[in-house]
Coordinates of C-alpha atoms in Angstrom, one line a residue:
M1130 CA -11.9 16.2 -7.9
R1131 CA -11.8 15.1 -11.5
A1132 CA -8.6 13.9 -13.1
V1133 CA -7.7 13.0 -16.6
I1134 CA -4.5 10.8 -16.4
Q1135 CA -2.6 10.3 -19.6
R1136 CA 0.3 7.9 -19.9
V1137 CA 2.9 9.8 -22.0
S1138 CA 6.2 9.2 -23.6
E1139 CA 6.7 13.0 -23.4
A1140 CA 4.8 16.1 -22.3
S1141 CA 5.4 19.7 -21.7
V1142 CA 3.8 23.0 -20.6
T1143 CA 4.6 26.3 -22.2
I1144 CA 3.5 29.6 -20.7
E1145 CA 4.0 32.9 -22.6
G1146 CA 6.5 31.2 -25.0
K1147 CA 8.6 29.7 -22.1
K1148 CA 8.6 26.0 -21.5
T1149 CA 7.9 25.6 -17.7
A1150 CA 7.5 21.8 -17.5
D1151 CA 9.0 19.0 -19.6
I1152 CA 9.1 15.3 -19.0
K1153 CA 9.7 12.1 -20.9
Q1154 CA 8.0 8.8 -19.8
G1155 CA 5.4 9.4 -17.1
L1156 CA 2.0 10.9 -16.5
L1157 CA 0.3 14.1 -17.5
I1158 CA -2.5 14.8 -15.0
L1159 CA -5.2 17.4 -15.7
I1160 CA -6.9 18.1 -12.4
G1161 CA -10.3 19.9 -11.9
I1162 CA -11.2 21.0 -8.3
E1163 CA -14.7 21.7 -7.0
D1164 CA -15.9 23.4 -3.8
A1165 CA -17.0 20.1 -2.3
D1166 CA -13.4 18.6 -2.5
T1167 CA -11.5 17.8 0.7
K1168 CA -8.3 16.4 1.9
E1169 CA -9.9 13.0 1.8
D1170 CA -10.4 13.5 -2.0
I1171 CA -6.8 14.5 -2.4
D1172 CA -5.4 11.5 -0.4
W1173 CA -7.7 9.0 -2.2
L1174 CA -6.9 10.3 -5.7
C1175 CA -3.2 10.7 -5.1
A1176 CA -3.0 7.1 -3.8
K1177 CA -5.1 5.8 -6.7
I1178 CA -3.0 7.6 -9.4
T1179 CA 0.4 6.6 -8.0
K1180 CA -0.6 3.0 -7.8
L1181 CA -2.4 2.7 -11.2
R1182 CA -0.8 -0.1 -13.1
I1183 CA -0.8 1.4 -16.6
F1184 CA 2.7 0.9 -17.7
G1185 CA 3.9 -2.2 -19.6
D1186 CA 6.0 -4.8 -18.0
E1187 CA 8.6 -7.0 -19.8
D1188 CA 5.7 -8.8 -21.5
G1189 CA 4.0 -5.7 -22.5
V1190 CA 1.2 -6.2 -20.0
M1191 CA 0.0 -3.1 -18.0
N1192 CA 1.3 -4.2 -14.6
L1193 CA 3.6 -1.4 -13.6
S1194 CA 2.9 2.0 -11.8
V1195 CA 4.5 5.3 -12.6
A1196 CA 6.8 4.7 -9.6
D1197 CA 7.7 1.2 -10.9
V1198 CA 9.0 2.7 -14.2
N1199 CA 10.6 5.7 -12.4
G1200 CA 8.3 7.9 -14.5
D1201 CA 7.8 11.7 -14.1
I1202 CA 4.6 13.6 -13.5
I1203 CA 3.2 16.9 -14.7
V1204 CA 0.1 18.3 -13.1
V1205 CA -2.0 21.0 -14.8
S1206 CA -5.0 22.6 -13.2
Q1207 CA -8.0 22.6 -15.5
F1208 CA -11.3 24.0 -14.2
T1209 CA -13.0 23.1 -17.4
L1210 CA -13.1 19.5 -16.3
H1211 CA -16.2 20.6 -14.3
A1212 CA -18.1 22.0 -17.3
A1213 CA -21.8 21.4 -17.1
T1214 CA -23.1 20.9 -20.6
K1215 CA -26.7 19.6 -19.9
K1216 CA -28.4 22.8 -20.9
G1217 CA -27.6 24.9 -24.0
N1218 CA -24.3 25.1 -25.8
R1219 CA -22.3 27.3 -23.5
P1220 CA -20.7 25.3 -20.7
S1221 CA -21.3 26.4 -17.1
Y1222 CA -18.4 26.2 -14.7
I1223 CA -20.5 26.8 -11.5
K1224 CA -19.2 23.6 -9.8
A1225 CA -15.5 24.5 -10.4
A1226 CA -13.9 25.9 -7.2
K1227 CA -12.8 29.5 -7.2
P1228 CA -9.1 30.2 -6.8
D1229 CA -9.3 31.0 -3.1
V1230 CA -10.4 27.4 -2.5
A1231 CA -8.8 25.6 -5.5
V1232 CA -5.2 26.8 -5.2
S1233 CA -4.5 25.3 -1.8
L1234 CA -6.2 22.0 -2.8
Y1235 CA -4.2 21.9 -6.0
E1236 CA -0.9 22.6 -4.1
S1237 CA -1.8 19.9 -1.6
F1238 CA -2.5 17.4 -4.4
V1239 CA 0.9 18.2 -6.0
Q1240 CA 2.6 17.8 -2.6
C1241 CA 0.9 14.5 -2.0
L1242 CA 2.1 13.2 -5.4
K1243 CA 5.7 14.2 -4.4
N1244 CA 5.4 12.4 -1.1
E1245 CA 4.0 9.3 -2.7
T1246 CA 6.5 9.0 -5.5
G1247 CA 9.6 10.5 -3.7
K1248 CA 10.2 12.6 -6.8
P1249 CA 9.7 16.2 -7.9
V1250 CA 6.4 16.8 -9.6
Q1251 CA 6.3 19.4 -12.4
T1252 CA 3.3 21.7 -12.8
G1253 CA 1.7 24.2 -15.0
E1254 CA 0.8 27.6 -13.4
F1255 CA -2.6 27.8 -11.7
G1256 CA -4.9 30.2 -13.7
A1257 CA -2.4 30.8 -16.5
D1258 CA -3.0 30.4 -20.3
M1259 CA -1.0 27.3 -20.9
K1260 CA 0.0 25.4 -24.0
V1261 CA 0.1 21.7 -23.1
A1262 CA 1.8 19.3 -25.5
L1263 CA 2.0 15.5 -25.1
I1264 CA 2.6 12.3 -26.9
N1265 CA -0.1 10.0 -25.4
D1266 CA 1.6 6.6 -25.2
G1267 CA -0.8 3.8 -26.1
P1268 CA -3.0 5.8 -26.1
V1269 CA -3.8 5.4 -22.4
T1270 CA -6.2 7.9 -20.9
I1271 CA -8.0 7.3 -17.6
L1272 CA -10.8 9.5 -16.1
I1273 CA -11.2 9.5 -12.3
D1274 CA -13.8 11.4 -10.3
T1275 CA -13.5 11.2 -6.5
K1276 CA -17.3 11.7 -6.2
N1277 CA -17.9 8.6 -8.4
K1278 CA -15.4 6.0 -7.2
E1279 CA -16.1 3.1 -9.6

């Protein structure tokens, strides 16, 4: 799984002109799923994201997690995170999982975030043409790949 985690002061998802997700302070998570991903990837990534200390404390030091600040979360599926760009100029998405595999992993990831934070998690719509808007706070953007745990 690949995730782009963005600390936001606000974010939203609009599908066919209708706003389907809308948060203030929290995280916008873009998630890409590949065929090799498993429940272990979900559990590890979910725990890592919910414990990331990327929100400022009273001294402005990044010491607080999304749960510590009572922040909200939006998760958006994005198969293009698995784009292979080594050859040519047209990206290949061969590593991205097909919907029959990806949807259940995506839903499990969202459920894991709900369980870890004890709060609802808003989402985009898997496979939809979405317009994602955000104000990246900081900016703070973190990239995590469960196949490369640095």
